[in-house]
Amino acid sequence: LFFEDADDVISYLKKSYTSVTNKPIIISCTDEIAHKLDIKQTELTPYMHFFHTATAGDLTLYMDKFKQVELAKKVGFKVPWSSVYDDNFDIKSIVYPCILKPLASINGGKHICICNSYEEFKLSINAFEGVKTIIQEMVTKDEEIVIVGLTVDGHSHIPAYISKIREIKGGTTYSKVCDIKRLPSQIIEICKR
């Protein structure tokens, strides 16, 4: 099946799966569908399994990259300089090189610009016209990881992490799943927080 609109997906799920005996597992492959499931969480979780938070709406809340930065700081991660670009933004506060990206990809896609100077910033910010934008200090890295985990009944499970190698301006070009024991226990504990 193919749907033109995310609301049509939710309607289909409600129509097709609210009376079945075995709850289906729904895996969302887009931010928009994850958002729709999130806001309908209370209505849908009696009938189907899908990734969600303890409180409906929190998944959408944390699609905001600045909220992610604040949460990461709160639990103990060191994070790069980050700021939301708005009318009150102080241009002199930018740390170069920096990355510009939509504050929430659900509203602005996955577009990213890297700026090494104020001149590059001035040219790049125009690409985000009408889209709330986050500016972050660019961290040069050889590897990026995704911690894979979930919490069920108050117990956190982190079985693995994904090691991703990225091109500077592209998607993931290589990745592998690694045993969580390879990471320092401090990182695992921060993730559980």
Short mmCIF file of C-alpha atoms in Angstrom, two decimals:
data_model
loop_
_atom_site.label_atom_id
_atom_site.label_comp_id
_atom_site.label_asym_id
_atom_site.label_seq_id
_atom_site.Cartn_x
_atom_site.Cartn_y
_atom_site.Cartn_z
CA LEU A 1 0.00 0.00 0.00
CA PHE A 2 1.09 3.56 -0.66
CA PHE A 3 -0.37 6.63 1.07
CA GLU A 4 -0.02 10.24 -0.02
CA ASP A 5 -0.59 11.62 3.48
CA ALA A 6 0.51 10.59 6.97
CA ASP A 7 -3.03 11.07 8.31
CA ASP A 8 -4.20 8.44 5.80
CA VAL A 9 -1.70 5.99 7.30
CA ILE A 10 -3.11 6.55 10.79
CA SER A 11 -6.68 6.16 9.51
CA TYR A 12 -5.72 2.90 7.80
CA LEU A 13 -4.06 1.55 10.97
CA LYS A 14 -7.11 2.44 13.09
CA LYS A 15 -9.50 0.88 10.59
CA SER A 16 -7.44 -2.27 9.99
CA TYR A 17 -5.93 -3.15 13.35
CA THR A 18 -8.16 -2.03 16.22
CA SER A 19 -10.10 -5.30 16.20
CA VAL A 20 -7.34 -7.88 15.63
CA THR A 21 -6.35 -10.38 18.32
CA ASN A 22 -2.57 -10.18 17.88
CA LYS A 23 -1.21 -6.64 18.10
CA PRO A 24 0.88 -5.81 15.02
CA ILE A 25 4.30 -4.16 15.31
CA ILE A 26 4.48 -0.86 13.44
CA ILE A 27 7.92 0.43 12.46
CA SER A 28 7.90 4.06 11.46
CA CYS A 29 10.36 4.97 8.72
CA THR A 30 9.75 8.73 8.62
CA ASP A 31 9.67 11.52 11.18
CA GLU A 32 6.18 12.50 10.03
CA ILE A 33 4.72 9.03 10.70
CA ALA A 34 6.56 8.82 14.04
CA HIS A 35 5.03 12.20 14.94
CA LYS A 36 1.51 11.08 13.97
CA LEU A 37 1.85 7.86 15.99
CA ASP A 38 3.20 9.90 18.90
CA ILE A 39 0.26 12.29 19.06
CA LYS A 40 -2.21 9.39 18.72
CA GLN A 41 -0.27 7.19 21.16
CA THR A 42 -2.96 6.85 23.83
CA GLU A 43 -5.52 5.94 21.20
CA LEU A 44 -3.31 3.42 19.34
CA THR A 45 -1.16 1.59 21.92
CA PRO A 46 -4.01 -0.69 23.07
CA TYR A 47 -4.12 -2.10 19.53
CA MET A 48 -0.55 -2.03 18.18
CA HIS A 49 3.10 -1.90 19.20
CA PHE A 50 5.34 0.95 18.07
CA PHE A 51 8.21 2.93 19.54
CA HIS A 52 6.92 5.64 21.84
CA THR A 53 7.73 7.50 25.04
CA ALA A 54 6.00 7.26 28.40
CA THR A 55 4.04 10.42 27.62
CA ALA A 56 2.26 11.11 24.34
CA GLY A 57 3.89 14.06 22.58
CA ASP A 58 7.37 13.61 24.05
CA LEU A 59 8.72 11.88 20.95
CA THR A 60 7.70 14.90 18.88
CA LEU A 61 9.11 17.24 21.54
CA TYR A 62 12.51 15.57 21.23
CA MET A 63 12.52 15.82 17.45
CA ASP A 64 13.61 19.39 18.25
CA LYS A 65 17.43 19.25 18.04
CA PHE A 66 17.90 21.99 20.65
CA LYS A 67 15.76 20.03 23.12
CA GLN A 68 18.02 17.05 22.37
CA VAL A 69 21.07 19.19 23.18
CA GLU A 70 19.50 20.34 26.46
CA LEU A 71 18.64 16.76 27.45
CA ALA A 72 22.15 15.53 26.55
CA LYS A 73 23.68 18.24 28.78
CA LYS A 74 21.26 17.45 31.62
CA VAL A 75 22.20 13.75 31.73
CA GLY A 76 25.95 14.38 31.52
CA PHE A 77 27.10 14.48 27.90
CA LYS A 78 29.52 17.13 26.71
CA VAL A 79 27.86 18.85 23.75
CA PRO A 80 29.09 21.30 21.10
CA TRP A 81 28.09 24.96 21.18
CA SER A 82 24.51 25.19 19.88
CA SER A 83 22.00 27.97 19.36
CA VAL A 84 18.63 28.47 17.71
CA TYR A 85 18.68 31.06 14.93
CA ASP A 86 15.93 33.63 15.50
CA ASP A 87 15.38 37.41 15.50
CA ASN A 88 17.35 37.81 18.76
CA PHE A 89 20.32 35.73 17.63
CA ASP A 90 23.77 37.28 18.17
CA ILE A 91 25.78 36.64 14.99
CA LYS A 92 29.03 37.30 16.90
CA SER A 93 28.39 34.26 19.09
CA ILE A 94 28.88 31.73 16.26
CA VAL A 95 31.71 29.27 16.68
CA TYR A 96 33.26 28.35 13.29
CA PRO A 97 33.21 25.98 11.58
CA CYS A 98 29.50 25.51 12.22
CA ILE A 99 26.63 23.43 10.89
CA LEU A 100 23.22 24.84 9.98
CA LYS A 101 20.29 22.44 9.91
CA PRO A 102 16.54 22.50 10.48
CA LEU A 103 15.64 22.59 14.17
CA ALA A 104 13.30 19.65 13.50
CA SER A 105 13.73 17.62 10.32
CA ILE A 106 9.97 16.95 10.31
CA ASN A 107 9.57 20.63 9.31
CA GLY A 108 12.70 21.24 7.29
CA GLY A 109 14.05 17.96 5.99
CA LYS A 110 17.61 16.73 6.42
CA HIS A 111 19.31 19.69 4.70
CA ILE A 112 22.69 20.63 6.25
CA CYS A 113 25.08 23.48 5.47
CA ILE A 114 28.65 23.72 6.79
CA CYS A 115 30.03 27.22 7.22
CA ASN A 116 33.68 28.09 7.84
CA SER A 117 33.22 31.87 8.00
CA TYR A 118 30.68 34.64 8.49
CA GLU A 119 30.52 35.12 4.71
CA GLU A 120 29.59 31.46 4.19
CA PHE A 121 27.04 31.73 7.01
CA LYS A 122 25.35 34.76 5.40
CA LEU A 123 25.01 32.88 2.09
CA SER A 124 23.87 29.59 3.68
CA ILE A 125 21.26 30.90 6.12
CA ASN A 126 19.11 32.01 3.17
CA ALA A 127 18.56 28.33 2.27
CA PHE A 128 16.58 27.98 5.52
CA GLU A 129 14.09 30.77 4.83
CA GLY A 130 10.90 30.09 6.81
CA VAL A 131 12.40 27.05 8.61
CA LYS A 132 13.45 27.21 12.26
CA THR A 133 17.19 26.56 12.25
CA ILE A 134 19.80 25.37 14.73
CA ILE A 135 23.44 26.41 14.48
CA GLN A 136 26.00 24.09 16.03
CA GLU A 137 29.74 24.05 16.35
CA MET A 138 31.03 21.49 13.87
CA VAL A 139 32.82 18.61 15.50
CA THR A 140 35.39 16.93 13.31
CA LYS A 141 35.13 13.18 13.84
CA ASP A 142 36.27 9.94 12.33
CA GLU A 143 33.32 7.98 13.64
CA GLU A 144 29.75 8.63 14.70
CA ILE A 145 27.75 6.21 16.82
CA VAL A 146 24.08 5.58 17.40
CA ILE A 147 23.22 3.97 20.72
CA VAL A 148 20.47 1.39 20.21
CA GLY A 149 18.24 0.95 23.22
CA LEU A 150 14.81 0.99 24.74
CA THR A 151 13.11 1.05 28.10
CA VAL A 152 10.41 -1.45 29.01
CA ASP A 153 8.65 -1.35 32.37
CA GLY A 154 11.31 1.00 33.76
CA HIS A 155 14.27 -1.19 32.74
CA SER A 156 16.69 0.11 30.11
CA HIS A 157 18.14 -2.28 27.57
CA ILE A 158 21.10 -1.23 25.42
CA PRO A 159 22.24 -4.28 23.47
CA ALA A 160 24.40 -2.63 20.81
CA TYR A 161 25.52 0.49 19.05
CA ILE A 162 25.88 1.36 15.39
CA SER A 163 29.22 2.70 14.21
CA LYS A 164 28.64 5.06 11.26
CA ILE A 165 31.21 6.47 8.89
CA ARG A 166 29.94 9.55 7.05
CA GLU A 167 31.09 11.59 4.15
CA ILE A 168 31.47 15.24 5.18
CA LYS A 169 28.29 16.31 3.33
CA GLY A 170 26.41 13.11 2.72
CA GLY A 171 24.57 10.26 4.31
CA THR A 172 26.05 7.27 5.99
CA THR A 173 28.45 5.50 3.66
CA TYR A 174 29.36 2.60 5.93
CA SER A 175 28.03 1.28 9.22
CA LYS A 176 28.26 -1.75 11.43
CA VAL A 177 26.53 -3.01 14.56
CA CYS A 178 28.92 -3.39 17.52
CA ASP A 179 28.70 -5.07 20.92
CA ILE A 180 27.79 -2.51 23.59
CA LYS A 181 30.61 -3.85 25.79
CA ARG A 182 33.07 -2.04 23.52
CA LEU A 183 31.85 1.33 24.88
CA PRO A 184 32.97 2.76 28.21
CA SER A 185 30.45 1.96 30.96
CA GLN A 186 30.14 5.70 31.74
CA ILE A 187 28.60 6.33 28.29
CA ILE A 188 26.13 3.46 28.78
CA GLU A 189 25.06 4.82 32.18
CA ILE A 190 24.56 8.33 30.78
CA CYS A 191 22.40 6.85 27.99
CA LYS A 192 20.26 5.01 30.53
CA ARG A 193 19.72 8.29 32.38
#
